[in-house]
């Protein structure tokens, strides 16, 4: 709603910047903004922000300090990356060039949010599970755009699924697991701030269903023909974004 008001007030030739962006301000909140729960929110906000044609920048508050920083400290000499750090890096790695936001429809928006990004030679799909109890199975047939472009994909895709690195009882409710202070990527715990995400990606046949556990999210990279990508990314109905 705030962005709607700003877009109405600010001259149309000026971009909008979001600075100090997080789910909770005034320093954040322990066990919320420094946990997996905040990355679930962050992924959703990045997806929503990509649909704003005039939004030129979405920034975080700080690299260090307070409870919403990308790095937290165990002592004055020891720092470790938060889940949001890895989430931010993964988005930057996959969306590392100018892209166009693609309008796609999911079968059940109350349980699943879906966002599409068109790059020079890839389509990246962001899927976020809002379901607290059931695993969601997703196929290309659930998305009208991807269904129409099926013939342009290579026969494979790269999966990057993030989930809480929960240290408690595996049978605990998914909502509890959101308080995990670390995450896994395709089942592998993330701790190295310089991790190579591609080495941890899961290679799948592009027609295979995507399985999302409750309250998790993933980015899925589909290589497509460069000529097809050029047409898609220049479509006037898509919203163009420069890398920043």
PDB file of C-alpha atoms in Angstrom:
ATOM      1  CA  UNK A   1       0.000   0.000   0.000  1.00  0.00           C
ATOM      2  CA  UNK A   2       2.862   2.376   0.787  1.00  0.00           C
ATOM      3  CA  UNK A   3       4.449   1.746  -2.618  1.00  0.00           C
ATOM      4  CA  UNK A   4       1.095   2.377  -4.289  1.00  0.00           C
ATOM      5  CA  UNK A   5       0.928   5.788  -2.603  1.00  0.00           C
ATOM      6  CA  UNK A   6       4.527   6.630  -3.446  1.00  0.00           C
ATOM      7  CA  UNK A   7       4.074   5.712  -7.091  1.00  0.00           C
ATOM      8  CA  UNK A   8       1.105   8.072  -7.219  1.00  0.00           C
ATOM      9  CA  UNK A   9       3.042  10.948  -5.612  1.00  0.00           C
ATOM     10  CA  UNK A  10       6.509  10.650  -7.184  1.00  0.00           C
ATOM     11  CA  UNK A  11       7.059  11.751 -10.808  1.00  0.00           C
ATOM     12  CA  UNK A  12       6.872   8.767 -13.147  1.00  0.00           C
ATOM     13  CA  UNK A  13      10.392   9.229 -14.531  1.00  0.00           C
ATOM     14  CA  UNK A  14      11.969   8.692 -11.099  1.00  0.00           C
ATOM     15  CA  UNK A  15      12.767   5.214  -9.701  1.00  0.00           C
ATOM     16  CA  UNK A  16      11.775   4.239  -6.170  1.00  0.00           C
ATOM     17  CA  UNK A  17      14.342   2.926  -3.687  1.00  0.00           C
ATOM     18  CA  UNK A  18      13.535   0.849  -0.603  1.00  0.00           C
ATOM     19  CA  UNK A  19      16.214   1.278   2.033  1.00  0.00           C
ATOM     20  CA  UNK A  20      16.390  -0.356   5.468  1.00  0.00           C
ATOM     21  CA  UNK A  21      14.033  -3.082   4.327  1.00  0.00           C
ATOM     22  CA  UNK A  22      13.116  -5.875   6.728  1.00  0.00           C
ATOM     23  CA  UNK A  23      10.143  -7.493   8.406  1.00  0.00           C
ATOM     24  CA  UNK A  24      10.696  -5.709  11.751  1.00  0.00           C
ATOM     25  CA  UNK A  25      12.392  -2.342  12.268  1.00  0.00           C
ATOM     26  CA  UNK A  26      14.082  -0.733  15.299  1.00  0.00           C
ATOM     27  CA  UNK A  27      16.865  -3.309  15.448  1.00  0.00           C
ATOM     28  CA  UNK A  28      14.877  -6.402  14.550  1.00  0.00           C
ATOM     29  CA  UNK A  29      13.787  -9.122  16.951  1.00  0.00           C
ATOM     30  CA  UNK A  30      15.795 -12.079  18.226  1.00  0.00           C
ATOM     31  CA  UNK A  31      14.486 -15.474  17.031  1.00  0.00           C
ATOM     32  CA  UNK A  32      12.572 -13.749  14.239  1.00  0.00           C
ATOM     33  CA  UNK A  33      14.696 -11.494  12.034  1.00  0.00           C
ATOM     34  CA  UNK A  34      17.799 -13.639  12.610  1.00  0.00           C
ATOM     35  CA  UNK A  35      16.120 -16.947  11.691  1.00  0.00           C
ATOM     36  CA  UNK A  36      14.760 -18.865   8.712  1.00  0.00           C
ATOM     37  CA  UNK A  37      11.368 -17.188   9.243  1.00  0.00           C
ATOM     38  CA  UNK A  38      12.794 -13.897   8.037  1.00  0.00           C
ATOM     39  CA  UNK A  39      14.170 -15.465   4.858  1.00  0.00           C
ATOM     40  CA  UNK A  40      10.741 -16.852   4.057  1.00  0.00           C
ATOM     41  CA  UNK A  41       9.475 -13.278   4.340  1.00  0.00           C
ATOM     42  CA  UNK A  42      12.476 -11.925   2.406  1.00  0.00           C
ATOM     43  CA  UNK A  43      11.984 -14.305  -0.520  1.00  0.00           C
ATOM     44  CA  UNK A  44       8.333 -13.282  -0.753  1.00  0.00           C
ATOM     45  CA  UNK A  45       9.166  -9.581  -0.613  1.00  0.00           C
ATOM     46  CA  UNK A  46      11.855  -9.941  -3.292  1.00  0.00           C
ATOM     47  CA  UNK A  47       9.321 -11.694  -5.500  1.00  0.00           C
ATOM     48  CA  UNK A  48       6.709  -9.015  -4.923  1.00  0.00           C
ATOM     49  CA  UNK A  49       9.235  -6.220  -5.391  1.00  0.00           C
ATOM     50  CA  UNK A  50      10.283  -7.618  -8.783  1.00  0.00           C
ATOM     51  CA  UNK A  51       6.796  -6.854 -10.095  1.00  0.00           C
ATOM     52  CA  UNK A  52       7.228  -3.162  -9.377  1.00  0.00           C
ATOM     53  CA  UNK A  53       8.492  -1.582 -12.571  1.00  0.00           C
ATOM     54  CA  UNK A  54       9.683   1.593 -10.838  1.00  0.00           C
ATOM     55  CA  UNK A  55      11.409  -0.109  -7.914  1.00  0.00           C
ATOM     56  CA  UNK A  56      15.107   0.382  -8.660  1.00  0.00           C
ATOM     57  CA  UNK A  57      16.640  -0.826  -5.394  1.00  0.00           C
ATOM     58  CA  UNK A  58      15.703  -2.924  -2.366  1.00  0.00           C
ATOM     59  CA  UNK A  59      18.318  -2.714   0.384  1.00  0.00           C
ATOM     60  CA  UNK A  60      18.894  -4.194   3.825  1.00  0.00           C
ATOM     61  CA  UNK A  61      19.630  -2.209   6.978  1.00  0.00           C
ATOM     62  CA  UNK A  62      23.095  -3.412   7.817  1.00  0.00           C
ATOM     63  CA  UNK A  63      25.790  -6.012   7.276  1.00  0.00           C
ATOM     64  CA  UNK A  64      26.560  -6.224  11.012  1.00  0.00           C
ATOM     65  CA  UNK A  65      24.833  -5.031  14.154  1.00  0.00           C
ATOM     66  CA  UNK A  66      21.423  -5.571  15.759  1.00  0.00           C
ATOM     67  CA  UNK A  67      19.151  -8.559  15.153  1.00  0.00           C
ATOM     68  CA  UNK A  68      18.478  -8.042  11.452  1.00  0.00           C
ATOM     69  CA  UNK A  69      22.062  -7.976  10.197  1.00  0.00           C
ATOM     70  CA  UNK A  70      23.297 -10.355   7.512  1.00  0.00           C
ATOM     71  CA  UNK A  71      26.161 -11.343   9.822  1.00  0.00           C
ATOM     72  CA  UNK A  72      25.784 -12.155  13.519  1.00  0.00           C
ATOM     73  CA  UNK A  73      28.570 -12.449  16.066  1.00  0.00           C
ATOM     74  CA  UNK A  74      29.232 -15.167  18.617  1.00  0.00           C
ATOM     75  CA  UNK A  75      32.042 -13.034  20.042  1.00  0.00           C
ATOM     76  CA  UNK A  76      33.917  -9.885  19.116  1.00  0.00           C
ATOM     77  CA  UNK A  77      36.178 -11.972  16.851  1.00  0.00           C
ATOM     78  CA  UNK A  78      33.768 -14.582  15.510  1.00  0.00           C
ATOM     79  CA  UNK A  79      31.053 -13.795  12.984  1.00  0.00           C
ATOM     80  CA  UNK A  80      28.735 -16.129  11.130  1.00  0.00           C
ATOM     81  CA  UNK A  81      26.341 -15.622   8.204  1.00  0.00           C
ATOM     82  CA  UNK A  82      22.602 -15.667   8.863  1.00  0.00           C
ATOM     83  CA  UNK A  83      19.982 -17.380   6.716  1.00  0.00           C
ATOM     84  CA  UNK A  84      19.201 -14.023   5.121  1.00  0.00           C
ATOM     85  CA  UNK A  85      22.848 -13.734   4.070  1.00  0.00           C
ATOM     86  CA  UNK A  86      22.632 -16.967   2.081  1.00  0.00           C
ATOM     87  CA  UNK A  87      19.211 -16.073   0.707  1.00  0.00           C
ATOM     88  CA  UNK A  88      20.492 -12.707  -0.501  1.00  0.00           C
ATOM     89  CA  UNK A  89      23.592 -14.250  -2.067  1.00  0.00           C
ATOM     90  CA  UNK A  90      21.565 -16.948  -3.818  1.00  0.00           C
ATOM     91  CA  UNK A  91      19.236 -14.368  -5.363  1.00  0.00           C
ATOM     92  CA  UNK A  92      22.204 -12.298  -6.476  1.00  0.00           C
ATOM     93  CA  UNK A  93      23.929 -15.328  -7.990  1.00  0.00           C
ATOM     94  CA  UNK A  94      20.927 -16.464 -10.020  1.00  0.00           C
ATOM     95  CA  UNK A  95      19.603 -13.023 -10.939  1.00  0.00           C
ATOM     96  CA  UNK A  96      22.989 -11.520 -11.732  1.00  0.00           C
ATOM     97  CA  UNK A  97      21.936  -9.593 -14.837  1.00  0.00           C
ATOM     98  CA  UNK A  98      19.045  -7.415 -15.897  1.00  0.00           C
ATOM     99  CA  UNK A  99      15.839  -9.415 -15.797  1.00  0.00           C
ATOM    100  CA  UNK A 100      12.148  -9.155 -16.548  1.00  0.00           C
ATOM    101  CA  UNK A 101       9.496 -10.142 -14.038  1.00  0.00           C
ATOM    102  CA  UNK A 102       7.031 -12.593 -15.562  1.00  0.00           C
ATOM    103  CA  UNK A 103       3.399 -12.864 -14.549  1.00  0.00           C
ATOM    104  CA  UNK A 104       2.603 -16.501 -13.766  1.00  0.00           C
ATOM    105  CA  UNK A 105      -0.345 -18.105 -12.057  1.00  0.00           C
ATOM    106  CA  UNK A 106      -0.169 -20.766  -9.352  1.00  0.00           C
ATOM    107  CA  UNK A 107      -2.917 -23.273  -8.697  1.00  0.00           C
ATOM    108  CA  UNK A 108      -3.452 -22.294  -5.049  1.00  0.00           C
ATOM    109  CA  UNK A 109      -2.103 -18.906  -3.997  1.00  0.00           C
ATOM    110  CA  UNK A 110      -3.124 -19.480  -0.382  1.00  0.00           C
ATOM    111  CA  UNK A 111      -0.604 -22.324  -0.143  1.00  0.00           C
ATOM    112  CA  UNK A 112       1.949 -21.349  -2.765  1.00  0.00           C
ATOM    113  CA  UNK A 113       3.445 -18.116  -4.082  1.00  0.00           C
ATOM    114  CA  UNK A 114       5.126 -18.221  -7.478  1.00  0.00           C
ATOM    115  CA  UNK A 115       7.258 -15.603  -9.231  1.00  0.00           C
ATOM    116  CA  UNK A 116       9.060 -15.800 -12.562  1.00  0.00           C
ATOM    117  CA  UNK A 117      12.213 -14.040 -13.739  1.00  0.00           C
ATOM    118  CA  UNK A 118      13.366 -13.931 -17.356  1.00  0.00           C
ATOM    119  CA  UNK A 119      17.106 -13.540 -17.928  1.00  0.00           C
ATOM    120  CA  UNK A 120      19.280 -13.572 -21.033  1.00  0.00           C
ATOM    121  CA  UNK A 121      19.411 -17.373 -21.255  1.00  0.00           C
ATOM    122  CA  UNK A 122      17.370 -18.638 -18.322  1.00  0.00           C
ATOM    123  CA  UNK A 123      14.013 -18.525 -16.660  1.00  0.00           C
ATOM    124  CA  UNK A 124      14.211 -18.641 -12.869  1.00  0.00           C
ATOM    125  CA  UNK A 125      11.140 -19.697 -10.944  1.00  0.00           C
ATOM    126  CA  UNK A 126      10.716 -18.756  -7.269  1.00  0.00           C
ATOM    127  CA  UNK A 127       8.299 -20.947  -5.313  1.00  0.00           C
ATOM    128  CA  UNK A 128       7.358 -20.306  -1.681  1.00  0.00           C
ATOM    129  CA  UNK A 129       5.295 -22.730   0.395  1.00  0.00           C
ATOM    130  CA  UNK A 130       2.843 -21.189   2.866  1.00  0.00           C
ATOM    131  CA  UNK A 131       1.429 -24.563   3.855  1.00  0.00           C
ATOM    132  CA  UNK A 132       2.248 -25.516   7.450  1.00  0.00           C
ATOM    133  CA  UNK A 133       1.449 -29.225   7.238  1.00  0.00           C
ATOM    134  CA  UNK A 134       1.588 -30.684   3.727  1.00  0.00           C
ATOM    135  CA  UNK A 135       4.317 -31.065   1.113  1.00  0.00           C
ATOM    136  CA  UNK A 136       3.370 -29.262  -2.096  1.00  0.00           C
ATOM    137  CA  UNK A 137       3.989 -30.969  -5.430  1.00  0.00           C
ATOM    138  CA  UNK A 138       4.399 -28.573  -8.330  1.00  0.00           C
ATOM    139  CA  UNK A 139       4.655 -29.344 -12.032  1.00  0.00           C
ATOM    140  CA  UNK A 140       5.169 -27.131 -15.071  1.00  0.00           C
ATOM    141  CA  UNK A 141       1.532 -27.702 -15.955  1.00  0.00           C
ATOM    142  CA  UNK A 142       0.586 -25.554 -12.947  1.00  0.00           C
ATOM    143  CA  UNK A 143       1.972 -22.457 -14.661  1.00  0.00           C
ATOM    144  CA  UNK A 144       0.430 -21.233 -17.878  1.00  0.00           C
ATOM    145  CA  UNK A 145       3.537 -19.407 -19.036  1.00  0.00           C
ATOM    146  CA  UNK A 146       5.924 -22.279 -18.496  1.00  0.00           C
ATOM    147  CA  UNK A 147       3.505 -24.654 -20.159  1.00  0.00           C
ATOM    148  CA  UNK A 148       3.493 -22.566 -23.329  1.00  0.00           C
ATOM    149  CA  UNK A 149       7.294 -22.349 -23.346  1.00  0.00           C
ATOM    150  CA  UNK A 150       7.936 -26.009 -22.613  1.00  0.00           C
ATOM    151  CA  UNK A 151       9.437 -26.705 -26.027  1.00  0.00           C
ATOM    152  CA  UNK A 152      12.099 -24.039 -25.486  1.00  0.00           C
ATOM    153  CA  UNK A 153      13.635 -25.520 -22.356  1.00  0.00           C
ATOM    154  CA  UNK A 154      16.647 -27.739 -22.207  1.00  0.00           C
ATOM    155  CA  UNK A 155      16.006 -31.161 -20.731  1.00  0.00           C
ATOM    156  CA  UNK A 156      17.254 -30.204 -17.271  1.00  0.00           C
ATOM    157  CA  UNK A 157      16.838 -27.674 -14.513  1.00  0.00           C
ATOM    158  CA  UNK A 158      18.841 -26.704 -11.427  1.00  0.00           C
ATOM    159  CA  UNK A 159      17.038 -26.814  -8.076  1.00  0.00           C
ATOM    160  CA  UNK A 160      17.986 -24.654  -5.077  1.00  0.00           C
ATOM    161  CA  UNK A 161      15.629 -25.459  -2.184  1.00  0.00           C
ATOM    162  CA  UNK A 162      16.152 -23.767   1.186  1.00  0.00           C
ATOM    163  CA  UNK A 163      14.746 -25.210   4.400  1.00  0.00           C
ATOM    164  CA  UNK A 164      15.316 -24.632   8.124  1.00  0.00           C
ATOM    165  CA  UNK A 165      18.306 -26.460   9.578  1.00  0.00           C
ATOM    166  CA  UNK A 166      16.224 -27.588  12.550  1.00  0.00           C
ATOM    167  CA  UNK A 167      18.171 -29.129  15.423  1.00  0.00           C
ATOM    168  CA  UNK A 168      15.143 -30.194  17.449  1.00  0.00           C
ATOM    169  CA  UNK A 169      12.707 -33.074  17.087  1.00  0.00           C
ATOM    170  CA  UNK A 170      11.959 -33.723  13.372  1.00  0.00           C
ATOM    171  CA  UNK A 171       8.292 -34.188  14.288  1.00  0.00           C
ATOM    172  CA  UNK A 172       8.032 -30.636  15.678  1.00  0.00           C
ATOM    173  CA  UNK A 173       5.500 -28.428  13.879  1.00  0.00           C
ATOM    174  CA  UNK A 174       6.839 -26.615  10.815  1.00  0.00           C
ATOM    175  CA  UNK A 175       6.067 -23.276  12.431  1.00  0.00           C
ATOM    176  CA  UNK A 176       8.530 -24.060  15.230  1.00  0.00           C
ATOM    177  CA  UNK A 177      11.195 -24.942  12.691  1.00  0.00           C
ATOM    178  CA  UNK A 178      11.031 -21.408  11.298  1.00  0.00           C
ATOM    179  CA  UNK A 179      13.023 -20.277  14.344  1.00  0.00           C
ATOM    180  CA  UNK A 180      16.101 -22.183  13.136  1.00  0.00           C
ATOM    181  CA  UNK A 181      19.125 -19.880  13.022  1.00  0.00           C
ATOM    182  CA  UNK A 182      20.609 -21.698  10.015  1.00  0.00           C
ATOM    183  CA  UNK A 183      19.405 -23.270   6.795  1.00  0.00           C
ATOM    184  CA  UNK A 184      20.019 -26.157   4.435  1.00  0.00           C
ATOM    185  CA  UNK A 185      20.307 -25.990   0.672  1.00  0.00           C
ATOM    186  CA  UNK A 186      19.029 -29.206  -0.891  1.00  0.00           C
ATOM    187  CA  UNK A 187      19.534 -30.897   2.466  1.00  0.00           C
ATOM    188  CA  UNK A 188      23.114 -29.657   2.999  1.00  0.00           C
ATOM    189  CA  UNK A 189      23.738 -27.323   5.940  1.00  0.00           C
ATOM    190  CA  UNK A 190      24.976 -23.852   4.949  1.00  0.00           C
ATOM    191  CA  UNK A 191      27.813 -22.370   6.957  1.00  0.00           C
ATOM    192  CA  UNK A 192      30.585 -21.294   4.558  1.00  0.00           C
ATOM    193  CA  UNK A 193      30.005 -17.635   3.594  1.00  0.00           C
ATOM    194  CA  UNK A 194      31.837 -18.268   0.308  1.00  0.00           C
ATOM    195  CA  UNK A 195      29.840 -21.350  -0.634  1.00  0.00           C
ATOM    196  CA  UNK A 196      29.526 -22.175  -4.327  1.00  0.00           C
ATOM    197  CA  UNK A 197      25.761 -22.611  -4.755  1.00  0.00           C
ATOM    198  CA  UNK A 198      26.069 -24.299  -8.133  1.00  0.00           C
ATOM    199  CA  UNK A 199      28.054 -27.133  -6.550  1.00  0.00           C
ATOM    200  CA  UNK A 200      25.135 -27.774  -4.179  1.00  0.00           C
ATOM    201  CA  UNK A 201      22.415 -27.521  -6.817  1.00  0.00           C
ATOM    202  CA  UNK A 202      20.323 -30.577  -7.646  1.00  0.00           C
ATOM    203  CA  UNK A 203      20.153 -31.403 -11.353  1.00  0.00           C
ATOM    204  CA  UNK A 204      16.668 -32.569 -12.336  1.00  0.00           C
ATOM    205  CA  UNK A 205      14.761 -33.354 -15.477  1.00  0.00           C
ATOM    206  CA  UNK A 206      12.737 -30.253 -16.238  1.00  0.00           C
ATOM    207  CA  UNK A 207       9.488 -32.257 -16.313  1.00  0.00           C
ATOM    208  CA  UNK A 208       9.974 -33.734 -12.847  1.00  0.00           C
ATOM    209  CA  UNK A 209       7.623 -32.445 -10.181  1.00  0.00           C
ATOM    210  CA  UNK A 210       9.021 -30.038  -7.614  1.00  0.00           C
ATOM    211  CA  UNK A 211       8.491 -31.090  -4.000  1.00  0.00           C
ATOM    212  CA  UNK A 212       8.347 -28.280  -1.451  1.00  0.00           C
ATOM    213  CA  UNK A 213       8.250 -29.159   2.236  1.00  0.00           C
ATOM    214  CA  UNK A 214       5.996 -27.026   4.486  1.00  0.00           C
ATOM    215  CA  UNK A 215       7.179 -23.427   4.920  1.00  0.00           C
ATOM    216  CA  UNK A 216      10.198 -23.686   2.647  1.00  0.00           C
ATOM    217  CA  UNK A 217      11.121 -21.996  -0.628  1.00  0.00           C
ATOM    218  CA  UNK A 218      13.215 -22.652  -3.680  1.00  0.00           C
ATOM    219  CA  UNK A 219      14.671 -21.127  -6.816  1.00  0.00           C
ATOM    220  CA  UNK A 220      14.574 -23.234  -9.981  1.00  0.00           C
ATOM    221  CA  UNK A 221      16.700 -22.391 -12.996  1.00  0.00           C
ATOM    222  CA  UNK A 222      15.538 -23.413 -16.480  1.00  0.00           C
ATOM    223  CA  UNK A 223      17.952 -22.799 -19.373  1.00  0.00           C
ATOM    224  CA  UNK A 224      16.103 -21.705 -22.518  1.00  0.00           C
ATOM    225  CA  UNK A 225      17.026 -20.752 -26.040  1.00  0.00           C
ATOM    226  CA  UNK A 226      18.704 -17.370 -26.171  1.00  0.00           C
ATOM    227  CA  UNK A 227      16.457 -16.189 -29.002  1.00  0.00           C
ATOM    228  CA  UNK A 228      13.361 -17.125 -27.001  1.00  0.00           C
ATOM    229  CA  UNK A 229      14.721 -15.342 -23.946  1.00  0.00           C
ATOM    230  CA  UNK A 230      15.319 -12.193 -25.976  1.00  0.00           C
ATOM    231  CA  UNK A 231      11.678 -12.143 -27.065  1.00  0.00           C
ATOM    232  CA  UNK A 232      10.383 -12.826 -23.568  1.00  0.00           C
ATOM    233  CA  UNK A 233      12.568 -10.274 -21.825  1.00  0.00           C
ATOM    234  CA  UNK A 234      11.687  -7.530 -24.282  1.00  0.00           C
ATOM    235  CA  UNK A 235       7.943  -8.167 -24.011  1.00  0.00           C
ATOM    236  CA  UNK A 236       6.274  -4.890 -23.137  1.00  0.00           C
ATOM    237  CA  UNK A 237       4.050  -6.630 -20.592  1.00  0.00           C
ATOM    238  CA  UNK A 238       7.049  -7.678 -18.511  1.00  0.00           C
ATOM    239  CA  UNK A 239       8.711  -5.344 -16.051  1.00  0.00           C
ATOM    240  CA  UNK A 240      12.365  -4.658 -16.717  1.00  0.00           C
ATOM    241  CA  UNK A 241      14.918  -4.403 -13.894  1.00  0.00           C
ATOM    242  CA  UNK A 242      18.573  -3.438 -14.002  1.00  0.00           C
ATOM    243  CA  UNK A 243      21.099  -5.162 -11.779  1.00  0.00           C
ATOM    244  CA  UNK A 244      21.991  -3.068  -8.718  1.00  0.00           C
TER     245      UNK A 244
END
